[in-house]
mmCIF file of C-alpha atoms and ligand atoms in Angstrom:
data_model
loop_
_atom_site.group_PDB
_atom_site.id
_atom_site.type_symbol
_atom_site.label_atom_id
_atom_site.label_comp_id
_atom_site.label_asym_id
_atom_site.label_seq_id
_atom_site.Cartn_x
_atom_site.Cartn_y
_atom_site.Cartn_z
ATOM 1 C CA MET A 197 109.340 121.191 124.563
ATOM 2 C CA GLU A 198 108.946 117.759 126.111
ATOM 3 C CA ASN A 199 110.930 114.834 124.810
ATOM 4 C CA LEU A 200 108.284 112.919 122.860
ATOM 5 C CA SER A 201 110.381 109.889 122.104
ATOM 6 C CA ASP A 202 108.386 107.213 123.938
ATOM 7 C CA THR A 203 104.803 106.009 123.777
ATOM 8 C CA SER A 204 103.890 106.730 127.388
ATOM 9 C CA THR A 205 104.919 110.410 127.179
ATOM 10 C CA ILE A 206 103.091 110.908 123.881
ATOM 11 C CA GLN A 207 100.057 109.059 125.214
ATOM 12 C CA ALA A 208 99.940 111.110 128.425
ATOM 13 C CA LEU A 209 100.092 114.378 126.492
ATOM 14 C CA GLU A 210 97.385 113.383 124.003
ATOM 15 C CA ASP A 211 95.183 112.020 126.761
ATOM 16 C CA GLN A 212 95.452 115.337 128.570
ATOM 17 C CA TYR A 213 94.548 117.510 125.598
ATOM 18 C CA THR A 214 92.592 115.510 123.035
ATOM 19 C CA SER A 215 88.803 115.898 122.800
ATOM 20 C CA GLY A 216 88.318 112.360 124.042
ATOM 21 C CA VAL A 217 86.004 111.198 121.229
ATOM 22 C CA TYR A 218 88.354 108.479 119.974
ATOM 23 C CA THR A 219 89.023 105.012 121.338
ATOM 24 C CA LYS A 220 92.791 104.780 121.129
ATOM 25 C CA ARG A 221 95.254 101.917 121.175
ATOM 26 C CA PRO A 222 98.232 102.273 123.524
ATOM 27 C CA VAL A 223 100.741 102.717 120.717
ATOM 28 C CA ALA A 224 102.260 105.873 119.208
ATOM 29 C CA ILE A 225 102.943 105.556 115.487
ATOM 30 C CA VAL A 226 105.711 107.872 114.386
ATOM 31 C CA ARG A 227 106.824 106.635 110.951
ATOM 32 C CA GLY A 228 105.607 104.671 107.939
ATOM 33 C CA LEU A 229 107.021 103.289 104.716
ATOM 34 C CA GLY A 230 104.998 101.366 102.158
ATOM 35 C CA ALA A 231 102.888 98.850 104.079
ATOM 36 C CA HIS A 232 104.960 99.152 107.269
ATOM 37 C CA LEU A 233 104.598 101.315 110.373
ATOM 38 C CA TRP A 234 106.950 101.975 113.300
ATOM 39 C CA ASP A 235 106.052 103.019 116.826
ATOM 40 C CA ALA A 236 107.973 105.369 119.101
ATOM 41 C CA GLU A 237 109.984 102.442 120.510
ATOM 42 C CA GLY A 238 111.015 101.364 117.018
ATOM 43 C CA ARG A 239 108.706 98.316 116.847
ATOM 44 C CA GLU A 240 107.680 97.497 113.281
ATOM 45 C CA TYR A 241 104.155 96.546 112.157
ATOM 46 C CA ILE A 242 102.624 95.318 108.921
ATOM 47 C CA ASP A 243 99.861 97.828 108.313
ATOM 48 C CA CYS A 244 96.496 96.328 107.419
ATOM 49 C CA ALA A 245 94.694 99.334 108.907
ATOM 50 C CA GLY A 246 96.004 101.421 106.004
ATOM 51 C CA GLY A 247 95.210 104.748 107.667
ATOM 52 C CA GLN A 248 91.560 103.568 107.712
ATOM 53 C CA GLY A 249 91.672 103.424 103.937
ATOM 54 C CA THR A 250 93.663 106.592 103.244
ATOM 55 C CA ALA A 251 96.948 104.828 102.520
ATOM 56 C CA ASN A 252 96.237 102.860 99.328
ATOM 57 C CA LEU A 253 99.567 104.062 97.893
ATOM 58 C CA GLY A 254 101.552 103.131 100.993
ATOM 59 C CA HIS A 255 103.121 105.411 103.576
ATOM 60 C CA ALA A 256 105.702 108.014 102.551
ATOM 61 C CA ASN A 257 105.013 107.271 98.908
ATOM 62 C CA PRO A 258 107.848 109.086 97.089
ATOM 63 C CA ALA A 259 105.669 110.268 94.172
ATOM 64 C CA VAL A 260 103.099 111.811 96.521
ATOM 65 C CA ALA A 261 105.762 113.239 98.857
ATOM 66 C CA LYS A 262 107.513 114.917 95.914
ATOM 67 C CA ALA A 263 104.278 116.362 94.508
ATOM 68 C CA ILE A 264 103.395 117.808 97.931
ATOM 69 C CA ALA A 265 106.884 119.248 98.488
ATOM 70 C CA ASP A 266 107.026 120.773 94.995
ATOM 71 C CA GLN A 267 103.548 122.290 95.180
ATOM 72 C CA ALA A 268 104.097 123.588 98.744
ATOM 73 C CA GLN A 269 106.839 125.823 97.390
ATOM 74 C CA VAL A 270 104.621 127.217 94.634
ATOM 75 C CA LEU A 271 101.102 127.696 96.052
ATOM 76 C CA ILE A 272 99.359 125.948 98.947
ATOM 77 C CA SER A 273 96.006 127.690 99.150
ATOM 78 C CA CYS A 274 93.812 129.229 96.510
ATOM 79 C CA PRO A 275 90.083 129.400 97.261
ATOM 80 C CA GLU A 276 87.690 128.660 94.440
ATOM 81 C CA MET A 277 86.954 132.369 93.908
ATOM 82 C CA PHE A 278 90.027 132.085 91.656
ATOM 83 C CA TYR A 279 90.878 129.531 89.008
ATOM 84 C CA ASN A 280 93.927 127.331 89.537
ATOM 85 C CA ASP A 281 96.082 125.208 87.235
ATOM 86 C CA ARG A 282 96.375 122.106 89.461
ATOM 87 C CA ARG A 283 92.641 122.152 90.246
ATOM 88 C CA ALA A 284 91.696 122.451 86.578
ATOM 89 C CA GLU A 285 93.917 119.478 85.770
ATOM 90 C CA LEU A 286 92.519 117.368 88.622
ATOM 91 C CA GLU A 287 88.869 118.092 87.836
ATOM 92 C CA GLN A 288 89.419 117.029 84.244
ATOM 93 C CA LYS A 289 91.231 113.878 85.372
ATOM 94 C CA LEU A 290 88.527 112.854 87.869
ATOM 95 C CA VAL A 291 85.795 113.371 85.283
ATOM 96 C CA THR A 292 87.711 111.341 82.701
ATOM 97 C CA LEU A 293 88.343 108.479 85.112
ATOM 98 C CA THR A 294 84.788 108.270 86.462
ATOM 99 C CA GLY A 295 82.724 109.178 83.398
ATOM 100 C CA MET A 296 80.929 111.748 85.554
ATOM 101 C CA GLY A 297 80.361 115.359 84.449
ATOM 102 C CA ARG A 298 81.466 117.766 87.175
ATOM 103 C CA VAL A 299 83.320 117.829 90.482
ATOM 104 C CA PHE A 300 82.838 119.535 93.839
ATOM 105 C CA LEU A 301 86.076 119.345 95.816
ATOM 106 C CA CYS A 302 86.082 119.276 99.620
ATOM 107 C CA ASN A 303 88.168 117.908 102.461
ATOM 108 C CA SER A 304 86.797 114.652 103.845
ATOM 109 C CA GLY A 305 84.420 111.771 103.282
ATOM 110 C CA ALA A 306 81.662 113.224 105.441
ATOM 111 C CA GLU A 307 81.859 116.474 103.491
ATOM 112 C CA ALA A 308 81.624 114.609 100.190
ATOM 113 C CA VAL A 309 78.479 112.856 101.461
ATOM 114 C CA GLU A 310 77.078 116.071 102.925
ATOM 115 C CA SER A 311 77.581 117.751 99.546
ATOM 116 C CA ALA A 312 75.942 114.890 97.638
ATOM 117 C CA LEU A 313 72.906 114.955 99.951
ATOM 118 C CA LYS A 314 72.498 118.706 99.457
ATOM 119 C CA PHE A 315 72.929 118.371 95.686
ATOM 120 C CA ALA A 316 70.326 115.589 95.575
ATOM 121 C CA ARG A 317 67.785 117.805 97.337
ATOM 122 C CA LEU A 318 68.643 120.706 95.056
ATOM 123 C CA LEU A 319 68.473 118.702 91.843
ATOM 124 C CA THR A 320 65.235 116.853 92.621
ATOM 125 C CA GLY A 321 63.344 119.353 94.792
ATOM 126 C CA ARG A 322 62.618 116.382 97.067
ATOM 127 C CA THR A 323 63.762 115.818 100.663
ATOM 128 C CA GLU A 324 63.546 112.092 101.448
ATOM 129 C CA ILE A 325 66.649 109.927 101.493
ATOM 130 C CA VAL A 326 66.765 106.133 101.521
ATOM 131 C CA ALA A 327 69.839 104.744 103.290
ATOM 132 C CA THR A 328 70.727 101.258 104.504
ATOM 133 C CA MET A 329 71.070 99.426 107.776
ATOM 134 C CA ARG A 330 74.758 99.009 108.667
ATOM 135 C CA GLY A 331 75.577 101.849 106.238
ATOM 136 C CA PHE A 332 78.261 104.320 107.299
ATOM 137 C CA HIS A 333 78.578 107.725 105.654
ATOM 138 C CA GLY A 334 80.286 109.981 108.197
ATOM 139 C CA ARG A 335 79.587 112.075 111.274
ATOM 140 C CA THR A 336 78.444 115.541 110.185
ATOM 141 C CA MET A 337 74.714 116.052 110.707
ATOM 142 C CA GLY A 338 73.634 115.134 107.169
ATOM 143 C CA ALA A 339 76.079 112.262 106.743
ATOM 144 C CA LEU A 340 75.184 111.070 110.258
ATOM 145 C CA SER A 341 71.505 111.081 109.332
ATOM 146 C CA ALA A 342 72.400 108.620 106.555
ATOM 147 C CA THR A 343 74.569 106.537 108.913
ATOM 148 C CA TRP A 344 72.837 103.662 110.648
ATOM 149 C CA GLU A 345 74.768 102.852 113.839
ATOM 150 C CA LYS A 346 72.735 103.859 116.889
ATOM 151 C CA LYS A 347 75.658 104.779 119.133
ATOM 152 C CA TYR A 348 76.835 107.407 116.637
ATOM 153 C CA ARG A 349 73.342 108.826 116.071
ATOM 154 C CA GLU A 350 71.567 108.794 119.414
ATOM 155 C CA PRO A 351 73.595 111.472 121.252
ATOM 156 C CA PHE A 352 72.772 113.943 118.468
ATOM 157 C CA GLU A 353 69.108 113.345 117.795
ATOM 158 C CA PRO A 354 66.967 114.834 116.435
ATOM 159 C CA LEU A 355 68.873 114.474 113.169
ATOM 160 C CA ILE A 356 67.754 115.647 109.742
ATOM 161 C CA PRO A 357 64.216 114.486 108.946
ATOM 162 C CA GLY A 358 63.327 112.386 105.920
ATOM 163 C CA PHE A 359 65.901 109.572 106.216
ATOM 164 C CA THR A 360 64.867 105.912 106.277
ATOM 165 C CA HIS A 361 67.155 102.896 106.734
ATOM 166 C CA ILE A 362 66.313 99.655 104.977
ATOM 167 C CA PRO A 363 68.092 96.272 105.120
ATOM 168 C CA TYR A 364 71.064 96.136 102.739
ATOM 169 C CA ASN A 365 70.827 93.677 99.844
ATOM 170 C CA ASP A 366 67.042 93.365 100.294
ATOM 171 C CA GLN A 367 65.428 94.034 96.904
ATOM 172 C CA GLU A 368 61.856 93.990 98.183
ATOM 173 C CA ALA A 369 62.556 96.519 100.939
ATOM 174 C CA LEU A 370 64.314 98.738 98.428
ATOM 175 C CA SER A 371 61.458 98.626 95.966
ATOM 176 C CA ALA A 372 58.992 99.507 98.721
ATOM 177 C CA ALA A 373 61.136 102.381 100.049
ATOM 178 C CA VAL A 374 61.819 104.334 96.846
ATOM 179 C CA THR A 375 58.845 106.564 96.025
ATOM 180 C CA ASP A 376 58.074 109.723 94.084
ATOM 181 C CA LYS A 377 59.174 111.660 97.185
ATOM 182 C CA THR A 378 62.643 110.106 97.310
ATOM 183 C CA ALA A 379 65.439 112.552 96.524
ATOM 184 C CA ALA A 380 68.135 109.877 96.637
ATOM 185 C CA VAL A 381 69.170 106.379 97.552
ATOM 186 C CA ILE A 382 72.628 106.361 99.168
ATOM 187 C CA LEU A 383 74.633 103.126 99.057
ATOM 188 C CA GLU A 384 78.099 101.743 99.599
ATOM 189 C CA VAL A 385 79.067 99.114 97.015
ATOM 190 C CA VAL A 386 80.770 97.204 99.822
ATOM 191 C CA GLN A 387 79.661 98.237 103.299
ATOM 192 C CA GLY A 388 82.956 98.981 105.028
ATOM 193 C CA GLU A 389 82.437 100.074 108.628
ATOM 194 C CA GLY A 390 79.234 98.019 108.698
ATOM 195 C CA GLY A 391 81.157 94.736 108.512
ATOM 196 C CA VAL A 392 82.754 94.375 105.026
ATOM 197 C CA ARG A 393 79.546 93.327 103.284
ATOM 198 C CA PRO A 394 79.712 93.310 99.482
ATOM 199 C CA GLY A 395 76.597 94.448 97.657
ATOM 200 C CA ASP A 396 74.728 91.897 95.650
ATOM 201 C CA PRO A 397 75.065 92.851 91.922
ATOM 202 C CA ALA A 398 71.326 92.414 91.274
ATOM 203 C CA TYR A 399 70.485 94.592 94.280
ATOM 204 C CA LEU A 400 72.840 97.359 93.195
ATOM 205 C CA ARG A 401 71.454 97.300 89.646
ATOM 206 C CA LEU A 402 67.892 97.372 90.963
ATOM 207 C CA ALA A 403 68.763 100.448 93.030
ATOM 208 C CA GLN A 404 69.879 102.202 89.871
ATOM 209 C CA GLU A 405 66.799 101.119 87.930
ATOM 210 C CA LEU A 406 64.385 102.190 90.680
ATOM 211 C CA CYS A 407 66.084 105.558 90.967
ATOM 212 C CA ARG A 408 65.813 106.092 87.196
ATOM 213 C CA THR A 409 62.142 105.102 86.956
ATOM 214 C CA ARG A 410 61.009 106.937 90.109
ATOM 215 C CA GLY A 411 62.961 110.162 89.604
ATOM 216 C CA ALA A 412 65.340 109.681 92.540
ATOM 217 C CA LEU A 413 69.117 110.021 92.358
ATOM 218 C CA LEU A 414 71.582 107.234 93.048
ATOM 219 C CA ILE A 415 74.366 108.348 95.396
ATOM 220 C CA ILE A 416 77.212 105.873 95.481
ATOM 221 C CA ASP A 417 79.515 106.342 98.468
ATOM 222 C CA GLU A 418 82.981 105.144 97.451
ATOM 223 C CA VAL A 419 84.824 106.940 100.209
ATOM 224 C CA GLN A 420 86.245 103.608 101.400
ATOM 225 C CA THR A 421 86.067 101.504 98.234
ATOM 226 C CA GLY A 422 87.561 103.993 95.763
ATOM 227 C CA PHE A 423 91.004 104.291 94.195
ATOM 228 C CA GLY A 424 91.735 100.673 93.440
ATOM 229 C CA ARG A 425 90.772 99.126 96.782
ATOM 230 C CA THR A 426 88.314 96.541 95.417
ATOM 231 C CA GLY A 427 90.190 95.541 92.278
ATOM 232 C CA ARG A 428 88.745 98.232 89.984
ATOM 233 C CA LEU A 429 89.563 101.930 90.178
ATOM 234 C CA PHE A 430 86.029 102.374 91.598
ATOM 235 C CA ALA A 431 83.950 99.545 93.022
ATOM 236 C CA HIS A 432 80.793 100.470 91.111
ATOM 237 C CA GLN A 433 82.665 99.723 87.883
ATOM 238 C CA HIS A 434 82.489 95.998 88.757
ATOM 239 C CA PHE A 435 78.735 96.197 88.197
ATOM 240 C CA GLY A 436 78.437 98.708 85.345
ATOM 241 C CA LEU A 437 76.649 101.209 87.597
ATOM 242 C CA GLU A 438 76.244 104.830 86.569
ATOM 243 C CA PRO A 439 75.797 106.891 89.746
ATOM 244 C CA ASP A 440 74.116 110.290 89.646
ATOM 245 C CA LEU A 441 76.359 111.434 92.481
ATOM 246 C CA LEU A 442 79.629 109.784 93.509
ATOM 247 C CA CYS A 443 81.336 110.421 96.864
ATOM 248 C CA LEU A 444 85.115 110.031 97.083
ATOM 249 C CA ALA A 445 87.716 110.748 99.779
ATOM 250 C CA LYS A 446 90.221 108.711 101.860
ATOM 251 C CA SER A 447 92.929 107.713 99.338
ATOM 252 C CA ILE A 448 92.026 110.387 96.766
ATOM 253 C CA ALA A 449 95.131 112.474 97.558
ATOM 254 C CA GLY A 450 97.594 109.830 98.739
ATOM 255 C CA GLY A 451 96.692 110.424 102.391
ATOM 256 C CA LEU A 452 96.298 114.209 102.383
ATOM 257 C CA PRO A 453 92.792 115.309 103.483
ATOM 258 C CA MET A 454 90.546 115.674 100.457
ATOM 259 C CA GLY A 455 87.062 114.674 99.361
ATOM 260 C CA ALA A 456 85.005 115.009 96.202
ATOM 261 C CA ALA A 457 81.370 114.795 95.183
ATOM 262 C CA LEU A 458 81.090 114.043 91.472
ATOM 263 C CA ILE A 459 77.965 114.984 89.568
ATOM 264 C CA HIS A 460 76.568 113.215 86.506
ATOM 265 C CA SER A 461 76.959 115.116 83.233
ATOM 266 C CA LYS A 462 73.185 115.173 82.618
ATOM 267 C CA PHE A 463 72.786 117.863 85.304
ATOM 268 C CA GLY A 464 75.026 120.661 84.061
ATOM 269 C CA PRO A 465 76.467 123.239 86.472
ATOM 270 C CA LEU A 466 74.800 123.843 89.853
ATOM 271 C CA PRO A 467 73.588 127.348 90.732
ATOM 272 C CA GLN A 468 76.319 129.638 92.080
ATOM 273 C CA GLN A 469 76.660 130.136 95.856
ATOM 274 C CA VAL A 470 74.556 127.138 96.902
ATOM 275 C CA HIS A 471 77.533 125.371 98.474
ATOM 276 C CA GLY A 472 81.239 125.874 99.090
ATOM 277 C CA SER A 473 84.349 125.205 101.155
ATOM 278 C CA THR A 474 87.339 127.464 101.896
ATOM 279 C CA PHE A 475 89.901 124.671 101.691
ATOM 280 C CA GLY A 476 88.081 122.706 98.978
ATOM 281 C CA GLY A 477 90.149 122.283 95.821
ATOM 282 C CA ASN A 478 93.325 123.736 97.353
ATOM 283 C CA PRO A 479 96.324 123.335 95.033
ATOM 284 C CA LEU A 480 98.330 121.287 97.552
ATOM 285 C CA ALA A 481 95.692 118.547 97.805
ATOM 286 C CA CYS A 482 95.054 118.741 94.043
ATOM 287 C CA ALA A 483 98.762 118.210 93.296
ATOM 288 C CA ALA A 484 98.854 115.269 95.724
ATOM 289 C CA SER A 485 95.764 113.804 94.088
ATOM 290 C CA LEU A 486 97.185 114.152 90.567
ATOM 291 C CA ALA A 487 100.341 112.329 91.662
ATOM 292 C CA THR A 488 98.169 109.694 93.351
ATOM 293 C CA LEU A 489 96.092 109.031 90.237
ATOM 294 C CA GLU A 490 99.188 108.807 88.062
ATOM 295 C CA TYR A 491 100.835 106.384 90.507
ATOM 296 C CA ILE A 492 97.733 104.184 90.675
ATOM 297 C CA GLU A 493 97.611 103.985 86.883
ATOM 298 C CA GLU A 494 101.346 103.446 86.300
ATOM 299 C CA ASN A 495 101.613 100.778 88.988
ATOM 300 C CA HIS A 496 98.345 99.028 88.095
ATOM 301 C CA LEU A 497 97.159 99.128 91.695
ATOM 302 C CA PRO A 498 93.564 98.012 90.992
ATOM 303 C CA GLU A 499 94.827 94.888 89.206
ATOM 304 C CA ARG A 500 97.268 94.306 92.050
ATOM 305 C CA ALA A 501 94.426 94.617 94.603
ATOM 306 C CA ALA A 502 92.319 92.138 92.630
ATOM 307 C CA GLU A 503 95.111 89.571 92.430
ATOM 308 C CA LEU A 504 96.443 89.908 95.973
ATOM 309 C CA GLY A 505 92.928 90.169 97.391
ATOM 310 C CA GLU A 506 91.852 86.906 95.823
ATOM 311 C CA TRP A 507 94.927 85.151 97.159
ATOM 312 C CA PHE A 508 94.600 86.719 100.627
ATOM 313 C CA MET A 509 90.906 85.922 100.980
ATOM 314 C CA GLY A 510 91.515 82.349 99.851
ATOM 315 C CA ALA A 511 94.313 81.918 102.394
ATOM 316 C CA LEU A 512 92.202 83.370 105.214
ATOM 317 C CA ALA A 513 89.270 81.159 104.243
ATOM 318 C CA ARG A 514 91.503 78.091 104.728
ATOM 319 C CA ILE A 515 92.204 78.935 108.384
ATOM 320 C CA GLU A 516 90.529 76.314 110.495
ATOM 321 C CA SER A 517 89.191 78.029 113.564
ATOM 322 C CA PRO A 518 85.932 77.564 115.448
ATOM 323 C CA LEU A 519 85.978 81.344 115.984
ATOM 324 C CA ILE A 520 85.415 82.166 112.305
ATOM 325 C CA ARG A 521 81.906 82.599 110.948
ATOM 326 C CA GLU A 522 82.767 83.913 107.471
ATOM 327 C CA VAL A 523 85.522 85.459 105.351
ATOM 328 C CA ARG A 524 84.323 87.979 102.754
ATOM 329 C CA GLY A 525 85.407 91.003 100.766
ATOM 330 C CA LEU A 526 86.279 92.374 97.359
ATOM 331 C CA GLY A 527 89.874 92.978 96.271
ATOM 332 C CA LEU A 528 91.828 94.220 99.265
ATOM 333 C CA ILE A 529 88.916 95.149 101.506
ATOM 334 C CA VAL A 530 88.636 91.931 103.456
ATOM 335 C CA GLY A 531 86.739 90.978 106.593
ATOM 336 C CA ILE A 532 86.709 87.973 108.897
ATOM 337 C CA GLU A 533 83.460 87.753 110.801
ATOM 338 C CA LEU A 534 84.010 86.099 114.165
ATOM 339 C CA LYS A 535 81.527 84.443 116.448
ATOM 340 C CA GLN A 536 82.843 86.631 119.258
ATOM 341 C CA LYS A 537 83.827 90.242 119.847
ATOM 342 C CA VAL A 538 86.847 91.156 117.783
ATOM 343 C CA THR A 539 88.715 93.598 120.080
ATOM 344 C CA PRO A 540 90.879 91.071 121.996
ATOM 345 C CA TYR A 541 91.897 89.403 118.729
ATOM 346 C CA LEU A 542 92.892 92.761 117.203
ATOM 347 C CA GLN A 543 94.995 93.439 120.301
ATOM 348 C CA ALA A 544 96.640 90.018 120.032
ATOM 349 C CA LEU A 545 97.320 90.641 116.343
ATOM 350 C CA MET A 546 98.950 93.982 117.141
ATOM 351 C CA ALA A 547 101.187 92.245 119.689
ATOM 352 C CA GLU A 548 102.204 89.942 116.807
ATOM 353 C CA GLY A 549 103.143 92.992 114.681
ATOM 354 C CA VAL A 550 100.051 93.305 112.494
ATOM 355 C CA MET A 551 97.665 96.269 112.554
ATOM 356 C CA ALA A 552 94.080 95.563 111.487
ATOM 357 C CA LEU A 553 90.730 97.294 112.028
ATOM 358 C CA PRO A 554 87.368 96.371 113.490
ATOM 359 C CA ALA A 555 84.208 96.708 111.378
ATOM 360 C CA GLY A 556 81.389 96.584 113.881
ATOM 361 C CA LEU A 557 81.722 94.430 116.991
ATOM 362 C CA THR A 558 82.667 91.091 115.476
ATOM 363 C CA VAL A 559 84.445 91.697 112.161
ATOM 364 C CA MET A 560 88.211 91.929 111.710
ATOM 365 C CA ARG A 561 88.844 94.229 108.736
ATOM 366 C CA PHE A 562 91.934 94.440 106.546
ATOM 367 C CA LEU A 563 92.625 97.528 104.416
ATOM 368 C CA PRO A 564 96.335 97.134 103.607
ATOM 369 C CA PRO A 565 98.060 99.597 101.313
ATOM 370 C CA LEU A 566 97.682 98.213 97.782
ATOM 371 C CA VAL A 567 101.474 98.224 97.440
ATOM 372 C CA ILE A 568 101.761 95.492 100.099
ATOM 373 C CA THR A 569 103.772 92.459 99.015
ATOM 374 C CA LYS A 570 102.526 88.891 98.924
ATOM 375 C CA ASP A 571 105.271 88.014 101.416
ATOM 376 C CA ASP A 572 103.834 90.505 103.896
ATOM 377 C CA LEU A 573 100.323 89.181 103.315
ATOM 378 C CA SER A 574 101.634 85.646 103.961
ATOM 379 C CA ILE A 575 102.968 86.833 107.306
ATOM 380 C CA VAL A 576 99.579 88.402 108.051
ATOM 381 C CA VAL A 577 97.861 85.082 107.294
ATOM 382 C CA GLU A 578 100.327 83.286 109.566
ATOM 383 C CA LYS A 579 99.729 85.750 112.425
ATOM 384 C CA VAL A 580 95.937 85.726 112.012
ATOM 385 C CA THR A 581 96.072 81.921 112.076
ATOM 386 C CA LYS A 582 98.100 81.994 115.283
ATOM 387 C CA VAL A 583 95.730 84.481 116.937
ATOM 388 C CA LEU A 584 92.504 82.767 115.894
ATOM 389 C CA GLU A 585 93.653 79.204 116.367
ATOM 390 C CA GLY A 586 94.800 80.088 119.898
HETATM 391 C C1 PLP B 633 81.824 104.745 103.171
HETATM 392 C C2 PLP B 633 82.242 105.923 103.994
HETATM 393 N N1 PLP B 633 81.655 107.108 103.806
HETATM 394 C C3 PLP B 633 82.011 108.195 104.500
HETATM 395 C C4 PLP B 633 83.002 108.140 105.458
HETATM 396 C C5 PLP B 633 83.381 109.362 106.240
HETATM 397 O O1 PLP B 633 84.648 109.801 105.874
HETATM 398 P P1 PLP B 633 85.473 110.819 106.792
HETATM 399 O O2 PLP B 633 85.884 110.086 108.021
HETATM 400 O O3 PLP B 633 86.631 111.241 105.934
HETATM 401 O O4 PLP B 633 84.561 111.964 107.091
HETATM 402 C C6 PLP B 633 83.647 106.919 105.706
HETATM 403 C C7 PLP B 633 84.690 106.802 106.733
HETATM 404 O O5 PLP B 633 85.081 105.762 107.151
HETATM 405 C C8 PLP B 633 83.259 105.779 104.942
HETATM 406 O O6 PLP B 633 83.829 104.587 105.134
#
């Protein structure tokens, strides 16, 4: 066993054996606590990457860690050919919290989207899907067909037929695209990867209305915006939307891999055998998710995200820099659109001890754990100011 106590050794080993599909930063993260991360050399960072949205509850959250440890000693796996106590409890909880009717449990965001797309075809008998430009829904073949970005799609074409991409927040384009052949419209309430672009309330409501009147289903993808991130438990609740299918993942199980496609109660159960997943609904992830939901509720994380997000966005908007085009977001999903490519500024920010994400080529994206303190956010504002003011 090699001594993996420094970044360069860890980096060399990963570089030798990893698939190569990821762009990596030259830093090895070995520990986290709350909204803080530490690298192999012991350097500390304020984490505004938030595990790409999986760490809403903060790293090493004691409630989640305990639930995982306890459940691991009782039962880790239990395929859905059997019933299970933790799964039963979680399904009921998710339905209660969302107002949906039924749940399909899986293991990632892409799988949740993939499931929703299949269910939409099954439930409508139609095959066409309307998606949006700058939309991101994952990398499996169905989810990728709904994703817009050319560099993710092109190497794998031909993708699944029947998908069209229309400009986001464009009511006219939406009205023209939804027809009596449309199985579903798939939308993010705030486009995350596509540049932190909040949906216009009238546009989102029109999408729902058009789906209802033209017999299509509304798939809301809350993989990134769910579990308190935007200031409500789910972002669509800001706008009184009632999705037919709702995709969840990322922070659903406190950082453990899990996804879910929720199905509106008007549909009843789906036919047996049409879909499935060996790991889906495993008791370990279900226990982690139950602890996560309880923690979110008890600690009022959506309210916290709303309050801190408003303050944070306001503070960022006051930075005077010729590099900034716009600051936008909802709750604690926040983006700064620059007039230049963002990568060097993210690197400079990391050197200052703050981790943040890109969203497209020019947007700096912040997805801090919702447990982050205002003091930490103040430091982030100070560091962003330093980096962008030069
Ligand atoms: C809105 C949205 N949908 C789907 C996905 C895909 O999730 P995963 O990477 O877990 O497959 C992502 C990932 O970033 C996302 O932001």
